CSV table of C-alpha atoms and ligand atoms in Angstrom, one decimal:
chain,number,residue,atom,x,y,z
A,190,UNK,CA,32.1,193.4,141.2
A,191,UNK,CA,32.8,190.2,139.3
A,192,UNK,CA,29.1,189.3,139.6
A,193,UNK,CA,28.3,192.1,137.2
A,194,UNK,CA,30.4,190.4,134.5
A,195,UNK,CA,28.9,187.0,135.3
A,196,UNK,CA,25.3,188.4,134.9
A,197,UNK,CA,26.1,189.8,131.5
A,198,UNK,CA,27.8,186.6,130.5
A,199,UNK,CA,24.7,184.6,131.3
A,200,UNK,CA,22.2,186.7,129.4
A,201,UNK,CA,24.6,187.2,126.5
A,202,UNK,CA,25.4,183.5,126.0
A,203,UNK,CA,21.7,182.7,126.2
A,204,UNK,CA,20.8,185.4,123.6
A,205,UNK,CA,23.6,184.1,121.3
A,206,UNK,CA,22.4,180.6,121.6
A,207,UNK,CA,18.8,181.6,120.9
A,208,UNK,CA,19.6,183.7,117.9
A,209,UNK,CA,17.5,181.9,115.2
A,210,UNK,CA,19.2,183.2,112.1
A,211,UNK,CA,22.1,185.4,110.9
A,212,UNK,CA,20.1,188.6,111.2
A,213,UNK,CA,19.1,187.9,114.8
A,214,UNK,CA,22.7,187.0,115.7
A,215,UNK,CA,24.0,190.2,114.1
A,216,UNK,CA,21.6,192.2,116.3
A,217,UNK,CA,22.9,190.4,119.4
A,218,UNK,CA,26.5,191.0,118.3
A,219,UNK,CA,25.9,194.8,117.9
A,220,UNK,CA,24.2,195.0,121.2
A,221,UNK,CA,27.0,193.3,123.0
A,222,UNK,CA,30.2,194.1,121.2
A,223,UNK,CA,29.8,197.5,119.4
A,224,UNK,CA,31.6,200.6,120.6
A,225,UNK,CA,28.6,201.6,122.7
A,226,UNK,CA,27.6,198.0,123.4
A,227,UNK,CA,27.1,196.3,126.7
A,228,UNK,CA,30.6,195.0,127.1
A,229,UNK,CA,32.1,198.5,126.4
A,230,UNK,CA,29.7,199.9,129.0
A,231,UNK,CA,30.9,197.4,131.5
A,232,UNK,CA,34.4,198.5,130.9
A,233,UNK,CA,33.4,202.1,131.5
A,234,UNK,CA,32.4,201.1,135.0
A,235,UNK,CA,36.1,200.4,135.8
A,236,UNK,CA,36.3,203.9,137.3
A,237,UNK,CA,33.7,203.0,139.9
A,238,UNK,CA,35.8,200.0,141.1
A,239,UNK,CA,38.1,200.5,144.1
A,240,UNK,CA,41.7,200.8,142.8
A,241,UNK,CA,42.8,197.6,144.4
A,242,UNK,CA,40.2,195.5,142.6
A,243,UNK,CA,40.7,197.2,139.2
A,244,UNK,CA,43.2,194.7,137.7
A,245,UNK,CA,40.9,191.8,138.6
A,246,UNK,CA,37.9,193.5,137.1
A,247,UNK,CA,39.6,194.5,133.9
A,248,UNK,CA,40.8,190.9,133.5
A,249,UNK,CA,37.3,189.6,134.1
A,250,UNK,CA,35.8,191.9,131.5
A,251,UNK,CA,38.5,191.0,128.9
A,252,UNK,CA,37.8,187.3,129.4
A,253,UNK,CA,34.1,187.9,129.0
A,254,UNK,CA,34.7,189.8,125.8
A,255,UNK,CA,36.9,187.0,124.4
A,256,UNK,CA,34.4,184.3,125.4
A,257,UNK,CA,31.5,186.1,123.8
A,258,UNK,CA,33.4,186.7,120.6
A,259,UNK,CA,34.1,182.9,120.4
A,260,UNK,CA,30.4,182.1,121.2
A,261,UNK,CA,29.3,184.5,118.4
A,262,UNK,CA,31.6,182.9,115.9
A,263,UNK,CA,30.6,179.4,116.8
A,264,UNK,CA,26.9,180.3,116.5
A,265,UNK,CA,27.5,181.9,113.2
A,266,UNK,CA,29.2,178.8,111.8
A,267,UNK,CA,26.4,176.6,113.1
A,268,UNK,CA,23.8,178.8,111.5
A,269,UNK,CA,25.7,178.7,108.1
A,270,UNK,CA,25.9,174.9,108.3
A,271,UNK,CA,22.2,174.2,108.5
A,272,UNK,CA,21.1,177.3,106.5
A,273,UNK,CA,18.0,176.5,104.7
A,274,UNK,CA,18.2,176.7,100.8
A,275,UNK,CA,17.6,180.2,99.5
A,276,UNK,CA,20.8,181.9,100.4
A,277,UNK,CA,23.4,179.0,100.4
A,278,UNK,CA,22.0,176.8,97.7
A,279,UNK,CA,20.6,177.9,94.4
A,280,UNK,CA,18.3,175.0,93.4
A,281,UNK,CA,17.9,176.4,89.9
A,282,UNK,CA,21.5,175.8,89.0
A,283,UNK,CA,22.1,172.9,86.7
A,284,UNK,CA,23.3,169.9,88.7
A,285,UNK,CA,26.9,168.7,88.5
A,286,UNK,CA,27.0,165.4,86.5
A,287,UNK,CA,29.5,162.7,86.1
A,288,UNK,CA,30.3,161.5,82.6
A,289,UNK,CA,29.4,157.8,82.4
A,290,UNK,CA,32.1,155.5,81.1
A,291,UNK,CA,31.2,152.9,78.5
A,292,UNK,CA,32.9,150.0,76.7
A,293,UNK,CA,35.1,150.5,73.7
A,294,UNK,CA,33.4,149.4,70.5
A,295,UNK,CA,36.1,146.8,69.9
A,296,UNK,CA,35.4,145.3,73.4
A,297,UNK,CA,31.7,145.4,72.7
A,298,UNK,CA,32.0,143.4,69.5
A,299,UNK,CA,34.3,140.9,71.1
A,300,UNK,CA,31.7,140.4,73.8
A,301,UNK,CA,29.0,140.1,71.2
A,302,UNK,CA,30.8,137.6,69.0
A,303,UNK,CA,31.6,135.5,72.1
A,304,UNK,CA,28.0,135.6,73.2
A,305,UNK,CA,26.7,134.4,69.9
A,306,UNK,CA,29.1,131.5,69.7
A,307,UNK,CA,28.4,130.6,73.4
A,308,UNK,CA,24.8,129.9,72.2
A,309,UNK,CA,26.3,127.4,69.8
A,310,UNK,CA,28.1,125.6,72.6
A,311,UNK,CA,31.5,127.4,72.3
A,312,UNK,CA,33.6,128.5,75.3
A,313,UNK,CA,36.1,131.4,75.3
A,314,UNK,CA,39.8,130.6,75.4
A,315,UNK,CA,42.8,132.9,75.4
A,316,UNK,CA,46.5,132.7,74.5
A,317,UNK,CA,49.5,135.0,75.1
A,318,UNK,CA,50.4,137.9,72.8
A,319,UNK,CA,54.1,136.9,72.9
A,320,UNK,CA,54.3,133.6,71.0
A,321,UNK,CA,56.9,131.0,70.0
A,322,UNK,CA,57.6,130.5,66.3
A,323,UNK,CA,56.4,127.0,66.8
A,324,UNK,CA,52.9,128.0,67.9
A,325,UNK,CA,52.5,130.9,65.5
A,326,UNK,CA,53.9,129.2,62.4
A,327,UNK,CA,55.5,125.7,62.6
A,328,UNK,CA,52.6,123.9,64.2
A,329,UNK,CA,50.2,125.7,61.9
A,330,UNK,CA,51.9,124.1,58.9
A,331,UNK,CA,53.4,127.4,57.7
A,332,UNK,CA,56.1,126.7,55.1
A,333,UNK,CA,59.6,127.9,56.0
A,334,UNK,CA,59.5,130.4,53.1
A,335,UNK,CA,56.0,131.8,53.8
A,336,UNK,CA,56.1,135.6,53.5
A,337,UNK,CA,54.3,136.1,56.9
A,338,UNK,CA,57.4,134.7,58.7
A,339,UNK,CA,59.5,137.6,57.3
A,340,UNK,CA,60.7,140.2,59.9
A,341,UNK,CA,59.3,142.7,57.4
A,342,UNK,CA,55.8,141.4,58.4
A,343,UNK,CA,56.1,140.1,61.9
A,344,UNK,CA,57.6,141.6,65.0
A,345,UNK,CA,60.4,139.3,66.4
A,346,UNK,CA,61.8,139.7,69.9
A,347,UNK,CA,65.5,139.4,70.6
A,348,UNK,CA,65.1,135.9,72.0
A,349,UNK,CA,63.5,134.6,68.8
A,350,UNK,CA,59.9,134.7,70.1
A,351,UNK,CA,57.4,137.0,68.3
A,352,UNK,CA,54.3,139.1,68.7
A,353,UNK,CA,51.6,136.8,67.3
A,354,UNK,CA,50.4,137.9,63.9
A,355,UNK,CA,47.1,136.2,64.3
A,356,UNK,CA,45.0,134.4,66.9
A,357,UNK,CA,45.5,131.0,65.2
A,358,UNK,CA,48.3,129.9,67.7
A,359,UNK,CA,45.5,129.6,70.3
A,360,UNK,CA,44.2,126.6,68.2
A,361,UNK,CA,47.6,125.0,68.8
A,362,UNK,CA,47.8,125.8,72.5
A,363,UNK,CA,44.2,124.7,73.2
A,364,UNK,CA,44.5,121.4,71.3
A,365,UNK,CA,47.8,120.7,73.1
A,366,UNK,CA,46.0,121.0,76.4
A,367,UNK,CA,42.5,119.6,75.6
A,368,UNK,CA,41.7,116.5,73.7
A,369,UNK,CA,38.7,116.8,71.3
A,370,UNK,CA,35.8,117.5,71.3
A,371,UNK,CA,36.9,121.1,71.3
A,372,UNK,CA,34.7,124.1,70.6
A,373,UNK,CA,36.3,127.5,71.4
A,374,UNK,CA,36.4,131.1,70.3
A,375,UNK,CA,39.6,133.0,71.2
A,376,UNK,CA,39.6,136.8,71.0
A,377,UNK,CA,42.8,138.8,71.3
A,378,UNK,CA,45.3,141.3,70.1
A,379,UNK,CA,47.4,140.6,67.0
A,380,UNK,CA,50.5,142.4,65.7
A,381,UNK,CA,51.8,143.0,62.2
A,382,UNK,CA,54.4,145.3,60.7
A,383,UNK,CA,51.8,147.2,58.8
A,384,UNK,CA,52.1,150.9,58.1
A,385,UNK,CA,49.0,152.6,59.7
A,386,UNK,CA,46.4,153.8,57.2
A,387,UNK,CA,42.7,153.9,57.1
A,388,UNK,CA,42.4,150.1,57.1
A,389,UNK,CA,45.6,149.0,58.7
A,390,UNK,CA,47.0,149.1,62.2
A,391,UNK,CA,50.1,147.4,63.5
A,392,UNK,CA,48.0,146.3,66.4
A,393,UNK,CA,44.5,145.0,65.9
A,394,UNK,CA,42.1,142.2,67.2
A,395,UNK,CA,40.9,138.9,65.9
A,396,UNK,CA,38.5,136.3,67.1
A,397,UNK,CA,39.6,132.8,66.3
A,398,UNK,CA,37.1,129.9,66.1
A,399,UNK,CA,37.9,126.2,66.4
A,400,UNK,CA,35.6,123.2,66.4
A,401,UNK,CA,37.2,119.8,66.4
A,402,UNK,CA,35.3,116.5,66.8
A,403,UNK,CA,34.8,113.1,65.2
A,404,UNK,CA,32.4,114.5,62.6
A,405,UNK,CA,32.9,118.1,61.6
A,406,UNK,CA,32.4,119.2,58.1
A,407,UNK,CA,32.4,122.3,55.9
A,408,UNK,CA,28.6,122.2,56.2
A,409,UNK,CA,29.0,122.9,60.0
A,410,UNK,CA,31.3,125.7,59.2
A,411,UNK,CA,28.9,127.3,56.8
A,412,UNK,CA,25.9,126.7,59.0
A,413,UNK,CA,27.5,128.1,62.1
A,414,UNK,CA,28.9,131.2,60.3
A,415,UNK,CA,25.6,131.8,58.7
A,416,UNK,CA,23.9,131.7,62.2
A,417,UNK,CA,26.6,134.1,63.4
A,418,UNK,CA,26.1,136.4,60.5
A,419,UNK,CA,22.3,136.6,61.1
A,420,UNK,CA,22.8,137.1,64.8
A,421,UNK,CA,25.2,139.9,64.3
A,422,UNK,CA,23.7,141.7,61.3
A,423,UNK,CA,20.1,140.7,61.1
A,424,UNK,CA,18.0,137.9,59.6
A,425,UNK,CA,18.4,139.1,56.0
A,426,UNK,CA,22.2,138.6,55.8
A,427,UNK,CA,23.6,135.8,53.7
A,428,UNK,CA,27.1,134.4,53.5
A,429,UNK,CA,29.3,133.0,50.8
A,430,UNK,CA,32.6,131.1,50.6
A,431,UNK,CA,35.3,132.0,48.1
A,432,UNK,CA,38.2,129.5,47.6
A,433,UNK,CA,41.4,130.7,49.2
A,434,UNK,CA,44.7,129.5,50.7
A,435,UNK,CA,45.8,129.3,54.3
A,436,UNK,CA,48.6,126.9,55.3
A,437,UNK,CA,46.7,125.7,58.3
A,438,UNK,CA,43.4,124.8,56.6
A,439,UNK,CA,42.5,122.6,53.7
A,440,UNK,CA,40.3,123.4,51.9
A,441,UNK,CA,40.5,127.1,52.8
A,442,UNK,CA,38.0,129.8,52.1
A,443,UNK,CA,37.3,133.5,52.6
A,444,UNK,CA,34.0,134.3,54.1
A,445,UNK,CA,31.8,137.2,52.9
A,446,UNK,CA,28.6,138.6,54.3
A,447,UNK,CA,26.1,140.0,52.0
A,448,UNK,CA,26.2,143.8,52.3
A,449,UNK,CA,23.9,144.9,55.2
A,450,UNK,CA,23.6,148.4,53.7
A,451,UNK,CA,22.4,147.6,50.2
A,452,UNK,CA,21.3,144.0,50.8
A,453,UNK,CA,23.5,142.8,48.0
A,454,UNK,CA,22.7,145.2,45.1
A,455,UNK,CA,25.9,147.1,45.3
A,456,UNK,CA,26.7,150.3,47.1
A,457,UNK,CA,29.6,152.4,48.4
A,458,UNK,CA,30.1,150.4,51.5
A,459,UNK,CA,30.6,147.1,49.6
A,460,UNK,CA,32.4,148.8,46.8
A,461,UNK,CA,29.5,147.8,44.5
A,462,UNK,CA,30.2,144.1,44.9
A,463,UNK,CA,27.2,143.3,47.2
A,464,UNK,CA,29.5,141.4,49.5
A,465,UNK,CA,31.8,142.2,52.4
A,466,UNK,CA,34.8,140.1,53.4
A,467,UNK,CA,34.6,139.1,57.1
A,468,UNK,CA,36.8,136.1,57.9
A,469,UNK,CA,39.3,133.5,56.8
A,470,UNK,CA,38.3,129.9,57.4
A,471,UNK,CA,38.6,126.3,56.4
A,472,UNK,CA,39.0,122.7,57.6
A,473,UNK,CA,41.9,122.2,60.0
A,474,UNK,CA,44.8,120.8,58.1
A,475,UNK,CA,45.8,117.3,59.1
A,476,UNK,CA,49.3,118.5,59.7
A,477,UNK,CA,48.0,120.9,62.4
A,478,UNK,CA,46.2,118.0,64.1
A,479,UNK,CA,49.4,115.9,63.9
A,480,UNK,CA,51.5,118.7,65.3
A,481,UNK,CA,49.4,118.7,68.5
A,482,UNK,CA,49.2,115.0,68.8
A,483,UNK,CA,45.7,114.6,67.5
A,484,UNK,CA,44.9,111.7,65.1
A,485,UNK,CA,43.6,113.2,61.8
A,486,UNK,CA,42.0,109.8,61.0
A,487,UNK,CA,39.8,110.1,64.1
A,488,UNK,CA,39.2,113.8,64.2
A,489,UNK,CA,38.5,116.7,61.9
A,490,UNK,CA,37.7,120.3,62.6
A,491,UNK,CA,37.0,123.7,61.2
A,492,UNK,CA,38.6,126.9,62.1
A,493,UNK,CA,38.0,130.6,61.3
A,494,UNK,CA,39.6,133.9,62.1
A,495,UNK,CA,38.0,137.3,61.8
A,496,UNK,CA,39.1,140.9,62.3
A,497,UNK,CA,37.3,142.7,65.0
A,498,UNK,CA,38.0,146.2,63.9
A,499,UNK,CA,36.8,145.3,60.5
A,500,UNK,CA,33.4,144.2,61.9
A,501,UNK,CA,33.3,147.4,64.1
A,502,UNK,CA,34.0,149.5,61.0
A,503,UNK,CA,31.3,147.8,58.9
A,504,UNK,CA,28.7,147.7,61.7
A,505,UNK,CA,29.2,151.4,62.7
A,506,UNK,CA,30.3,152.9,59.5
A,507,UNK,CA,33.7,153.8,60.8
A,508,UNK,CA,35.7,154.9,57.8
A,509,UNK,CA,39.2,155.0,59.3
A,510,UNK,CA,40.5,152.3,61.7
A,511,UNK,CA,42.6,154.9,63.5
A,512,UNK,CA,39.5,156.6,64.8
A,513,UNK,CA,39.0,153.6,67.0
A,514,UNK,CA,42.4,154.1,68.6
A,515,UNK,CA,42.7,157.9,69.0
A,516,UNK,CA,40.6,157.6,72.2
A,517,UNK,CA,38.8,160.8,71.4
A,518,UNK,CA,35.8,160.4,73.8
A,519,UNK,CA,33.7,162.7,71.6
A,520,UNK,CA,34.0,160.1,68.9
A,521,UNK,CA,33.9,156.9,71.0
A,522,UNK,CA,30.9,158.1,73.0
A,523,UNK,CA,28.7,157.8,69.9
A,524,UNK,CA,28.7,154.0,70.1
B,226,LIG,N1,44.8,133.3,60.7
B,226,LIG,C1,44.1,133.7,59.5
B,226,LIG,C2,44.5,135.2,59.3
B,226,LIG,O1,45.0,135.8,60.2
B,226,LIG,C3,42.6,133.6,59.5
B,226,LIG,C4,42.2,132.2,59.6
B,226,LIG,C5,42.0,131.6,60.8
B,226,LIG,C6,42.1,131.4,58.4
B,226,LIG,C7,41.6,130.2,60.9
B,226,LIG,C8,41.7,130.1,58.5
B,226,LIG,C9,41.4,129.5,59.7
B,226,LIG,O2,44.3,135.8,58.2
């Protein structure tokens, strides 16, 4: 009687394959596999089979049952896979979204400063964070007893090198490797033994500027920094120079921008002065040129250095420098 099982197998497999959805498949399953279904009915007919053939018949029916079960499961999985929306997908649920990354405000300002000076013909240079005393102090004409050399202020390594306390050593490195004319900006990290508070961090960023050529004057410095100020803050911004002292420039100045908030009248941001300090600058000291093998009779230059966090704080109204470093994305995502 094996042909009976084969007949049922054929129709059953066809019906399973043709079941168009889960409900149709369920109906086929009931018809075939339930307690009073077609497979069970076939098993009932075991009694009609001559005793000698019963083992073979029972085996054939069991195999049929197993195969149909597998076919039902496969068809069910296939139907679930390409189920149309409705059951499987709720199109009204809000979509999953990925938070977009963005650049840190400090990185953005570095890029912006570099872009502005690139328009003035500057290129971007870099130097190492770990410096020699020669590059960080000696070649920059820093006196032996200058307070910034003190281990209270500067981080020294066991081998006598140090973590640079400003980006000015890049002036030295660049001039050692490139004869003038030289026009670079050099952004980078700096390190000082400062106790962290709202305006100090032991690790911060500067951008150094250096322009050395046969004819470079204080007027170039002022014109270029004014262009920079207007590009960064807007056309209304003015700058002023205040006399200052740095070992590596002579004359030296501190550079202020007129306050972008009050326009110079005085407000909370500029502490009522109308001006905001932005950079140190000056004409490169002849001793610095000599230290890098550059003839001070043939070349002069200007240099400046500004704090990036300071600019970020002024530009974005950041009241505490530490907010820039806590890496709280809720805060940083505002910029
Ligand atoms: N290196 C100085 C500082 O860290 C800034 C500066 C750079 C001043 C270049 C003059 C010229 O304060």
